[in-house]
PDB file of C-alpha atoms in Angstrom:
ATOM      1  CA  MET U  28      55.157  76.090  52.135  1.00 41.00           C
ATOM      2  CA  ILE U  29      52.812  73.770  50.310  1.00 42.00           C
ATOM      3  CA  ALA U  30      51.570  70.877  52.344  1.00 44.00           C
ATOM      4  CA  LYS U  31      51.938  67.498  50.719  1.00 42.00           C
ATOM      5  CA  LYS U  32      48.736  65.733  49.885  1.00 41.00           C
ATOM      6  CA  SER U  33      48.175  62.630  51.913  1.00 37.00           C
ATOM      7  CA  ILE U  34      47.049  59.621  49.929  1.00 38.00           C
ATOM      8  CA  LEU U  35      44.835  57.316  51.897  1.00 37.00           C
ATOM      9  CA  LYS U  36      45.143  53.685  50.905  1.00 44.00           C
ATOM     10  CA  LYS U  37      42.949  50.859  52.031  1.00 42.00           C
ATOM     11  CA  LYS U  38      44.994  48.680  54.337  1.00 46.00           C
ATOM     12  CA  LYS U  39      45.326  45.038  53.427  1.00 49.00           C
ATOM     13  CA  ARG U  40      43.707  42.828  55.987  1.00 51.00           C
ATOM     14  CA  PRO U  41      45.852  40.285  57.850  1.00 50.00           C
ATOM     15  CA  ILE U  42      43.804  37.580  56.112  1.00 51.00           C
ATOM     16  CA  ASP U  43      45.093  38.601  52.701  1.00 57.00           C
ATOM     17  CA  ILE U  44      48.689  39.098  53.781  1.00 56.00           C
ATOM     18  CA  ASP U  45      48.797  35.737  55.525  1.00 66.00           C
ATOM     19  CA  GLU U  46      47.102  33.790  52.736  1.00 64.00           C
ATOM     20  CA  ALA U  47      49.120  35.478  49.992  1.00 69.00           C
ATOM     21  CA  SER U  48      52.234  34.146  51.701  1.00 75.00           C
ATOM     22  CA  ARG U  49      50.847  30.623  51.311  1.00 81.00           C
ATOM     23  CA  VAL U  50      50.903  30.821  47.519  1.00 85.00           C
ATOM     24  CA  LEU U  51      53.632  28.584  46.108  1.00 89.00           C
ATOM     25  CA  ASN U  52      56.887  30.348  45.233  1.00 86.00           C
ATOM     26  CA  GLU U  53      60.621  29.724  45.163  1.00 86.00           C
ATOM     27  CA  LYS U  54      60.725  30.015  48.959  1.00 85.00           C
ATOM     28  CA  SER U  55      58.013  27.425  49.610  1.00 87.00           C
ATOM     29  CA  SER U  56      59.122  24.456  51.681  1.00 87.00           C
ATOM     30  CA  PHE U  57      60.049  21.183  50.010  1.00 91.00           C
ATOM     31  CA  GLU U  58      57.250  19.410  51.906  1.00 88.00           C
ATOM     32  CA  THR U  59      54.612  21.849  50.665  1.00 88.00           C
ATOM     33  CA  VAL U  60      55.751  21.613  47.045  1.00 91.00           C
ATOM     34  CA  GLU U  61      55.855  17.813  47.172  1.00 92.00           C
ATOM     35  CA  THR U  62      52.430  17.758  48.803  1.00 89.00           C
ATOM     36  CA  TYR U  63      50.848  19.556  45.862  1.00 92.00           C
ATOM     37  CA  LYS U  64      52.721  17.399  43.372  1.00 93.00           C
ATOM     38  CA  ALA U  65      51.327  14.292  45.050  1.00 92.00           C
ATOM     39  CA  ILE U  66      47.810  15.763  44.986  1.00 92.00           C
ATOM     40  CA  ARG U  67      48.331  16.623  41.308  1.00 93.00           C
ATOM     41  CA  THR U  68      49.094  12.982  40.565  1.00 92.00           C
ATOM     42  CA  ASN U  69      45.949  11.846  42.388  1.00 90.00           C
ATOM     43  CA  VAL U  70      43.790  14.342  40.506  1.00 91.00           C
ATOM     44  CA  MET U  71      45.260  13.426  37.123  1.00 90.00           C
ATOM     45  CA  PHE U  72      44.556   9.733  37.659  1.00 87.00           C
ATOM     46  CA  SER U  73      40.999  10.560  38.737  1.00 86.00           C
ATOM     47  CA  MET U  74      40.144  12.624  35.652  1.00 84.00           C
ATOM     48  CA  PRO U  75      38.456  11.089  32.605  1.00 77.00           C
ATOM     49  CA  LYS U  76      40.303  11.198  29.294  1.00 80.00           C
ATOM     50  CA  THR U  77      39.140  13.940  26.943  1.00 79.00           C
ATOM     51  CA  ASP U  78      40.396  15.903  23.965  1.00 77.00           C
ATOM     52  CA  ASN U  79      39.106  19.146  25.454  1.00 83.00           C
ATOM     53  CA  GLY U  80      40.554  21.028  28.408  1.00 92.00           C
ATOM     54  CA  LYS U  81      39.736  19.456  31.754  1.00 94.00           C
ATOM     55  CA  VAL U  82      37.588  21.692  33.953  1.00 96.00           C
ATOM     56  CA  ILE U  83      38.000  21.291  37.732  1.00 96.00           C
ATOM     57  CA  VAL U  84      35.908  23.175  40.288  1.00 95.00           C
ATOM     58  CA  VAL U  85      37.413  23.876  43.713  1.00 95.00           C
ATOM     59  CA  THR U  86      35.002  24.631  46.541  1.00 93.00           C
ATOM     60  CA  SER U  87      34.564  24.168  50.285  1.00 89.00           C
ATOM     61  CA  SER U  88      31.795  23.380  52.714  1.00 81.00           C
ATOM     62  CA  ALA U  89      31.898  26.808  54.361  1.00 74.00           C
ATOM     63  CA  PRO U  90      33.925  30.036  54.423  1.00 76.00           C
ATOM     64  CA  GLY U  91      37.368  30.009  55.988  1.00 74.00           C
ATOM     65  CA  GLU U  92      38.646  26.638  54.811  1.00 76.00           C
ATOM     66  CA  GLY U  93      41.396  27.734  52.411  1.00 83.00           C
ATOM     67  CA  LYS U  94      39.865  26.964  49.026  1.00 89.00           C
ATOM     68  CA  THR U  95      41.245  29.996  47.170  1.00 92.00           C
ATOM     69  CA  THR U  96      44.846  29.391  48.197  1.00 92.00           C
ATOM     70  CA  THR U  97      44.383  25.730  47.316  1.00 93.00           C
ATOM     71  CA  SER U  98      42.922  26.649  43.906  1.00 95.00           C
ATOM     72  CA  ILE U  99      45.905  28.858  43.136  1.00 95.00           C
ATOM     73  CA  ASN U 100      48.465  26.320  44.291  1.00 95.00           C
ATOM     74  CA  LEU U 101      46.845  23.508  42.328  1.00 96.00           C
ATOM     75  CA  ALA U 102      46.851  25.661  39.181  1.00 97.00           C
ATOM     76  CA  ILE U 103      50.512  26.566  39.723  1.00 96.00           C
ATOM     77  CA  THR U 104      51.460  22.930  40.301  1.00 96.00           C
ATOM     78  CA  PHE U 105      49.734  21.751  37.130  1.00 97.00           C
ATOM     79  CA  ALA U 106      51.367  24.573  35.158  1.00 97.00           C
ATOM     80  CA  GLN U 107      54.784  23.495  36.442  1.00 95.00           C
ATOM     81  CA  MET U 108      54.561  20.228  34.535  1.00 95.00           C
ATOM     82  CA  GLY U 109      54.281  22.144  31.263  1.00 95.00           C
ATOM     83  CA  ALA U 110      50.500  22.022  30.883  1.00 95.00           C
ATOM     84  CA  LYS U 111      48.704  25.162  29.722  1.00 97.00           C
ATOM     85  CA  VAL U 112      46.546  26.153  32.684  1.00 97.00           C
ATOM     86  CA  MET U 113      43.782  28.690  33.264  1.00 98.00           C
ATOM     87  CA  LEU U 114      42.593  29.775  36.725  1.00 97.00           C
ATOM     88  CA  ILE U 115      39.171  31.452  36.854  1.00 97.00           C
ATOM     89  CA  ASP U 116      37.956  33.357  39.904  1.00 95.00           C
ATOM     90  CA  CYS U 117      34.239  32.611  40.028  1.00 94.00           C
ATOM     91  CA  ASP U 118      33.850  33.618  43.657  1.00 92.00           C
ATOM     92  CA  LEU U 119      32.334  36.799  42.326  1.00 91.00           C
ATOM     93  CA  ARG U 120      30.992  37.998  45.668  1.00 88.00           C
ATOM     94  CA  LYS U 121      34.164  37.505  47.660  1.00 88.00           C
ATOM     95  CA  SER U 122      37.043  37.190  45.225  1.00 88.00           C
ATOM     96  CA  ARG U 123      40.553  36.682  46.527  1.00 89.00           C
ATOM     97  CA  VAL U 124      42.569  35.297  43.599  1.00 93.00           C
ATOM     98  CA  HIS U 125      43.585  38.750  42.364  1.00 93.00           C
ATOM     99  CA  ARG U 126      44.804  39.782  45.817  1.00 90.00           C
ATOM    100  CA  TYR U 127      46.891  36.696  46.443  1.00 91.00           C
ATOM    101  CA  LEU U 128      48.526  36.930  43.017  1.00 91.00           C
ATOM    102  CA  GLY U 129      48.992  40.707  42.988  1.00 89.00           C
ATOM    103  CA  LEU U 130      46.576  41.359  40.113  1.00 91.00           C
ATOM    104  CA  GLU U 131      43.821  43.869  39.453  1.00 87.00           C
ATOM    105  CA  ARG U 132      40.300  42.584  39.967  1.00 87.00           C
ATOM    106  CA  LYS U 133      38.618  44.866  37.444  1.00 86.00           C
ATOM    107  CA  ASN U 134      38.066  43.756  33.862  1.00 91.00           C
ATOM    108  CA  GLY U 135      37.431  40.123  34.704  1.00 94.00           C
ATOM    109  CA  ILE U 136      34.965  37.355  33.983  1.00 96.00           C
ATOM    110  CA  SER U 137      31.898  39.324  35.100  1.00 95.00           C
ATOM    111  CA  ASN U 138      32.785  42.097  32.645  1.00 95.00           C
ATOM    112  CA  VAL U 139      33.227  39.562  29.839  1.00 96.00           C
ATOM    113  CA  LEU U 140      29.922  37.826  30.547  1.00 95.00           C
ATOM    114  CA  CYS U 141      28.077  41.168  30.571  1.00 94.00           C
ATOM    115  CA  GLY U 142      29.637  42.146  27.250  1.00 92.00           C
ATOM    116  CA  PHE U 143      31.666  45.019  28.704  1.00 93.00           C
ATOM    117  CA  SER U 144      35.051  43.473  27.962  1.00 92.00           C
ATOM    118  CA  ASN U 145      36.782  41.196  25.496  1.00 93.00           C
ATOM    119  CA  LEU U 146      37.933  37.804  26.795  1.00 96.00           C
ATOM    120  CA  ASP U 147      41.464  38.181  25.467  1.00 95.00           C
ATOM    121  CA  LYS U 148      41.837  41.575  27.140  1.00 94.00           C
ATOM    122  CA  ALA U 149      40.500  40.267  30.447  1.00 96.00           C
ATOM    123  CA  ILE U 150      42.871  37.291  30.689  1.00 97.00           C
ATOM    124  CA  LYS U 151      46.050  37.966  32.664  1.00 96.00           C
ATOM    125  CA  VAL U 152      48.699  36.122  30.671  1.00 96.00           C
ATOM    126  CA  ASN U 153      51.684  34.291  32.184  1.00 95.00           C
ATOM    127  CA  VAL U 154      50.984  35.231  35.785  1.00 95.00           C
ATOM    128  CA  ARG U 155      53.226  32.253  36.382  1.00 94.00           C
ATOM    129  CA  GLU U 156      54.901  30.189  33.653  1.00 94.00           C
ATOM    130  CA  ASN U 157      52.151  28.380  31.688  1.00 96.00           C
ATOM    131  CA  LEU U 158      49.479  29.878  33.965  1.00 97.00           C
ATOM    132  CA  ASP U 159      46.922  32.461  32.842  1.00 97.00           C
ATOM    133  CA  VAL U 160      44.324  33.954  35.171  1.00 97.00           C
ATOM    134  CA  LEU U 161      40.840  35.337  34.600  1.00 97.00           C
ATOM    135  CA  PRO U 162      39.993  37.476  37.669  1.00 95.00           C
ATOM    136  CA  ALA U 163      36.490  38.021  39.010  1.00 94.00           C
ATOM    137  CA  GLY U 164      35.913  41.498  37.626  1.00 93.00           C
ATOM    138  CA  GLU U 165      33.316  43.890  38.993  1.00 92.00           C
ATOM    139  CA  ILE U 166      30.860  42.531  41.569  1.00 90.00           C
ATOM    140  CA  PRO U 167      27.605  41.816  39.722  1.00 89.00           C
ATOM    141  CA  PRO U 168      24.221  42.105  41.439  1.00 89.00           C
ATOM    142  CA  ASN U 169      23.307  38.567  40.373  1.00 88.00           C
ATOM    143  CA  PRO U 170      26.367  36.255  40.261  1.00 90.00           C
ATOM    144  CA  ALA U 171      24.404  32.987  40.115  1.00 92.00           C
ATOM    145  CA  GLU U 172      22.154  34.202  37.312  1.00 92.00           C
ATOM    146  CA  LEU U 173      25.196  35.460  35.400  1.00 93.00           C
ATOM    147  CA  MET U 174      26.768  32.010  35.536  1.00 93.00           C
ATOM    148  CA  GLU U 175      23.533  30.400  34.335  1.00 93.00           C
ATOM    149  CA  THR U 176      23.752  32.246  31.023  1.00 94.00           C
ATOM    150  CA  GLU U 177      24.674  30.901  27.607  1.00 95.00           C
ATOM    151  CA  GLU U 178      27.607  33.326  27.688  1.00 95.00           C
ATOM    152  CA  PHE U 179      29.179  31.464  30.610  1.00 96.00           C
ATOM    153  CA  LYS U 180      28.713  28.120  28.894  1.00 95.00           C
ATOM    154  CA  ASN U 181      30.303  29.461  25.711  1.00 96.00           C
ATOM    155  CA  LEU U 182      33.184  31.031  27.646  1.00 97.00           C
ATOM    156  CA  ILE U 183      34.058  27.706  29.290  1.00 96.00           C
ATOM    157  CA  ALA U 184      33.828  25.948  25.926  1.00 96.00           C
ATOM    158  CA  GLU U 185      36.174  28.500  24.368  1.00 96.00           C
ATOM    159  CA  LEU U 186      38.713  28.165  27.178  1.00 97.00           C
ATOM    160  CA  GLN U 187      38.618  24.386  26.837  1.00 96.00           C
ATOM    161  CA  LYS U 188      39.962  24.800  23.313  1.00 95.00           C
ATOM    162  CA  ARG U 189      42.886  26.876  24.575  1.00 96.00           C
ATOM    163  CA  TYR U 190      43.933  25.199  27.819  1.00 97.00           C
ATOM    164  CA  ASP U 191      44.774  21.730  29.091  1.00 95.00           C
ATOM    165  CA  TYR U 192      43.397  22.375  32.564  1.00 96.00           C
ATOM    166  CA  ILE U 193      40.928  24.980  33.820  1.00 97.00           C
ATOM    167  CA  PHE U 194      40.581  25.489  37.578  1.00 97.00           C
ATOM    168  CA  ILE U 195      37.521  27.378  38.815  1.00 97.00           C
ATOM    169  CA  ASP U 196      37.569  28.861  42.308  1.00 95.00           C
ATOM    170  CA  THR U 197      33.971  29.085  43.545  1.00 93.00           C
ATOM    171  CA  PRO U 198      32.150  30.157  46.718  1.00 90.00           C
ATOM    172  CA  PRO U 199      31.467  27.517  49.389  1.00 89.00           C
ATOM    173  CA  ILE U 200      28.959  24.978  48.038  1.00 86.00           C
ATOM    174  CA  THR U 201      26.634  25.272  51.044  1.00 81.00           C
ATOM    175  CA  VAL U 202      26.526  29.085  51.065  1.00 84.00           C
ATOM    176  CA  VAL U 203      25.328  30.004  47.561  1.00 87.00           C
ATOM    177  CA  THR U 204      24.444  28.116  44.364  1.00 88.00           C
ATOM    178  CA  ASP U 205      27.336  29.456  42.252  1.00 89.00           C
ATOM    179  CA  ALA U 206      29.552  26.416  42.809  1.00 91.00           C
ATOM    180  CA  ALA U 207      26.794  24.003  41.807  1.00 92.00           C
ATOM    181  CA  ILE U 208      26.239  25.956  38.589  1.00 93.00           C
ATOM    182  CA  ALA U 209      29.926  25.884  37.696  1.00 93.00           C
ATOM    183  CA  MET U 210      30.039  22.150  38.346  1.00 94.00           C
ATOM    184  CA  LYS U 211      27.629  21.563  35.464  1.00 92.00           C
ATOM    185  CA  TYR U 212      30.460  22.464  33.102  1.00 92.00           C
ATOM    186  CA  SER U 213      33.214  20.612  34.972  1.00 93.00           C
ATOM    187  CA  MET U 214      34.625  17.092  34.874  1.00 91.00           C
ATOM    188  CA  GLY U 215      35.149  16.923  38.599  1.00 92.00           C
ATOM    189  CA  THR U 216      35.308  18.855  41.826  1.00 93.00           C
ATOM    190  CA  ILE U 217      37.692  19.092  44.757  1.00 94.00           C
ATOM    191  CA  VAL U 218      36.470  20.051  48.217  1.00 91.00           C
ATOM    192  CA  VAL U 219      38.766  21.846  50.651  1.00 88.00           C
ATOM    193  CA  ILE U 220      38.280  21.126  54.340  1.00 82.00           C
ATOM    194  CA  ARG U 221      40.163  22.394  57.368  1.00 78.00           C
ATOM    195  CA  GLN U 222      40.964  20.604  60.579  1.00 73.00           C
ATOM    196  CA  ASP U 223      39.306  22.187  63.631  1.00 69.00           C
ATOM    197  CA  VAL U 224      37.040  24.222  61.314  1.00 71.00           C
ATOM    198  CA  THR U 225      35.121  21.771  59.148  1.00 73.00           C
ATOM    199  CA  THR U 226      32.667  19.601  61.063  1.00 72.00           C
ATOM    200  CA  PHE U 227      31.352  16.248  59.903  1.00 83.00           C
ATOM    201  CA  ASP U 228      27.931  17.829  59.420  1.00 84.00           C
ATOM    202  CA  MET U 229      29.421  20.547  57.217  1.00 80.00           C
ATOM    203  CA  MET U 230      31.298  17.971  55.170  1.00 80.00           C
ATOM    204  CA  ASP U 231      28.203  15.796  54.784  1.00 84.00           C
ATOM    205  CA  ALA U 232      26.141  18.802  53.681  1.00 84.00           C
ATOM    206  CA  ALA U 233      28.776  19.757  51.107  1.00 86.00           C
ATOM    207  CA  MET U 234      28.991  16.237  49.703  1.00 86.00           C
ATOM    208  CA  GLU U 235      25.215  15.949  49.471  1.00 86.00           C
ATOM    209  CA  SER U 236      25.015  19.272  47.628  1.00 87.00           C
ATOM    210  CA  ILE U 237      27.700  18.153  45.177  1.00 88.00           C
ATOM    211  CA  LYS U 238      26.016  14.801  44.580  1.00 88.00           C
ATOM    212  CA  THR U 239      22.846  16.570  43.431  1.00 87.00           C
ATOM    213  CA  THR U 240      24.833  18.098  40.554  1.00 90.00           C
ATOM    214  CA  GLY U 241      25.955  14.685  39.312  1.00 89.00           C
ATOM    215  CA  VAL U 242      29.577  15.822  39.014  1.00 89.00           C
ATOM    216  CA  LYS U 243      32.412  13.480  39.954  1.00 90.00           C
ATOM    217  CA  ILE U 244      33.979  14.148  43.356  1.00 90.00           C
ATOM    218  CA  LEU U 245      37.707  13.919  42.740  1.00 90.00           C
ATOM    219  CA  GLY U 246      38.546  14.174  46.427  1.00 87.00           C
ATOM    220  CA  ALA U 247      38.941  16.505  49.369  1.00 85.00           C
ATOM    221  CA  ILE U 248      42.102  18.226  50.509  1.00 88.00           C
ATOM    222  CA  MET U 249      42.456  18.636  54.243  1.00 84.00           C
ATOM    223  CA  LEU U 250      44.388  21.615  55.589  1.00 81.00           C
ATOM    224  CA  GLY U 251      45.489  22.384  59.120  1.00 72.00           C
ATOM    225  CA  ALA U 252      46.529  18.907  60.241  1.00 62.00           C
ATOM    226  CA  GLU U 253      49.354  18.566  62.716  1.00 52.00           C
ATOM    227  CA  GLN U 254      52.731  19.370  61.175  1.00 45.00           C
ATOM    228  CA  LYS U 255      54.331  16.367  62.831  1.00 39.00           C
ATOM    229  CA  SER U 256      52.176  14.019  60.766  1.00 40.00           C
ATOM    230  CA  LYS U 257      54.278  14.869  57.665  1.00 38.00           C
ATOM    231  CA  LYS U 258      51.413  13.796  55.416  1.00 39.00           C
ATOM    232  CA  TYR U 259      48.751  15.511  53.365  1.00 39.00           C
ATOM    233  CA  GLY U 260      45.001  15.204  53.437  1.00 44.00           C
ATOM    234  CA  TYR U 261      43.285  13.742  50.412  1.00 42.00           C
ATOM    235  CA  TYR U 262      39.834  12.264  50.833  1.00 41.00           C
ATOM    236  CA  LYS U 263      38.757   9.833  48.149  1.00 42.00           C
ATOM    237  CA  ASN U 264      36.179   7.068  47.848  1.00 38.00           C
ATOM    238  CA  GLY U 265      35.154   7.414  51.477  1.00 36.00           C
ATOM    239  CA  LYS U 266      38.635   7.019  52.919  1.00 33.00           C
ATOM    240  CA  TYR U 267      41.199   9.417  54.304  1.00 30.00           C
ATOM    241  CA  GLY U 268      44.547   8.695  52.747  1.00 32.00           C
ATOM    242  CA  TYR U 269      47.647  10.742  53.382  1.00 31.00           C
ATOM    243  CA  LYS U 270      47.566  13.740  55.681  1.00 35.00           C
ATOM    244  CA  TYR U 271      49.693  16.844  55.628  1.00 33.00           C
ATOM    245  CA  GLY U 272      49.460  19.881  57.862  1.00 36.00           C
ATOM    246  CA  TYR U 273      49.820  23.469  56.732  1.00 34.00           C
ATOM    247  CA  ASN U 274      48.798  24.528  60.207  1.00 31.00           C
ATOM    248  CA  TYR U 275      47.402  27.965  59.338  1.00 28.00           C
ATOM    249  CA  THR U 276      44.061  29.563  60.049  1.00 27.00           C
ATOM    250  CA  TYR U 277      42.270  32.817  59.273  1.00 25.00           C
ATOM    251  CA  ASP U 278      38.926  34.467  59.691  1.00 28.00           C
ATOM    252  CA  TYR U 279      36.756  34.675  56.559  1.00 28.00           C
ATOM    253  CA  LYS U 280      33.555  36.671  56.592  1.00 32.00           C
ATOM    254  CA  TYR U 281      31.255  36.116  53.657  1.00 34.00           C
ATOM    255  CA  GLU U 282      29.923  39.566  52.981  1.00 37.00           C
ATOM    256  CA  ASP U 283      30.207  42.136  50.235  1.00 39.00           C
ATOM    257  CA  ASP U 284      33.072  44.273  51.516  1.00 40.00           C
ATOM    258  CA  ASP U 285      35.528  43.849  48.615  1.00 43.00           C
ATOM    259  CA  LYS U 286      34.884  46.791  46.355  1.00 41.00           C
ATOM    260  CA  ASP U 287      38.408  47.710  45.490  1.00 43.00           C
ATOM    261  CA  SER U 288      40.212  46.653  42.329  1.00 40.00           C
TER     262      SER U 288
END
């Protein structure tokens, strides 16, 4: 009798399973869908007019605030109105976009920037209707330096010719410089904050870091408010407007432990 080979698979962490379930789909609640539509309207009115694709950077003040899920859901919501949308995972150290959307990480933006892959081959087409995704790719030893290159600038310029909106998911602005570098090529940034996680000091530090880049702050989306409030969080021009509670939390450790595809 020949024993069957056992195939060991890396177990998905509860973080990924929980957050993946937060990605918008046909089962998402009416309130959640309408929340993102309302945020979409606010963002659209805040963006300057341009003939090129509009580049929006999504970041947070610290790990664990829900920026990746928010990036994905914003991209999906913009794609739903018929716009051609690109989502780029530039959190090269701790990428999550590929996991939450069920994609492979390999052959992504880092591979393109290093000349190991062609852009067209790296883009995941129609992940959702009107939404293409460029995953992070292999973990480079120098993510910030890679994004400072002429290749990154040219890649963004090329994508602006192809897409109406380009969302860039970046690391937390106060943790590493990657987000600030990406903002140089954007028309605005959105900061994700989380109730009972983000402190005023953290928020102030994030805003100060963003201001040094000179990029327009489109607003901040607050997650984790009380469900009973029935409103969403959108911080603009120094005021908190509507508030809506997703009421979910997870533990996010910013370290290089994501070496799978």
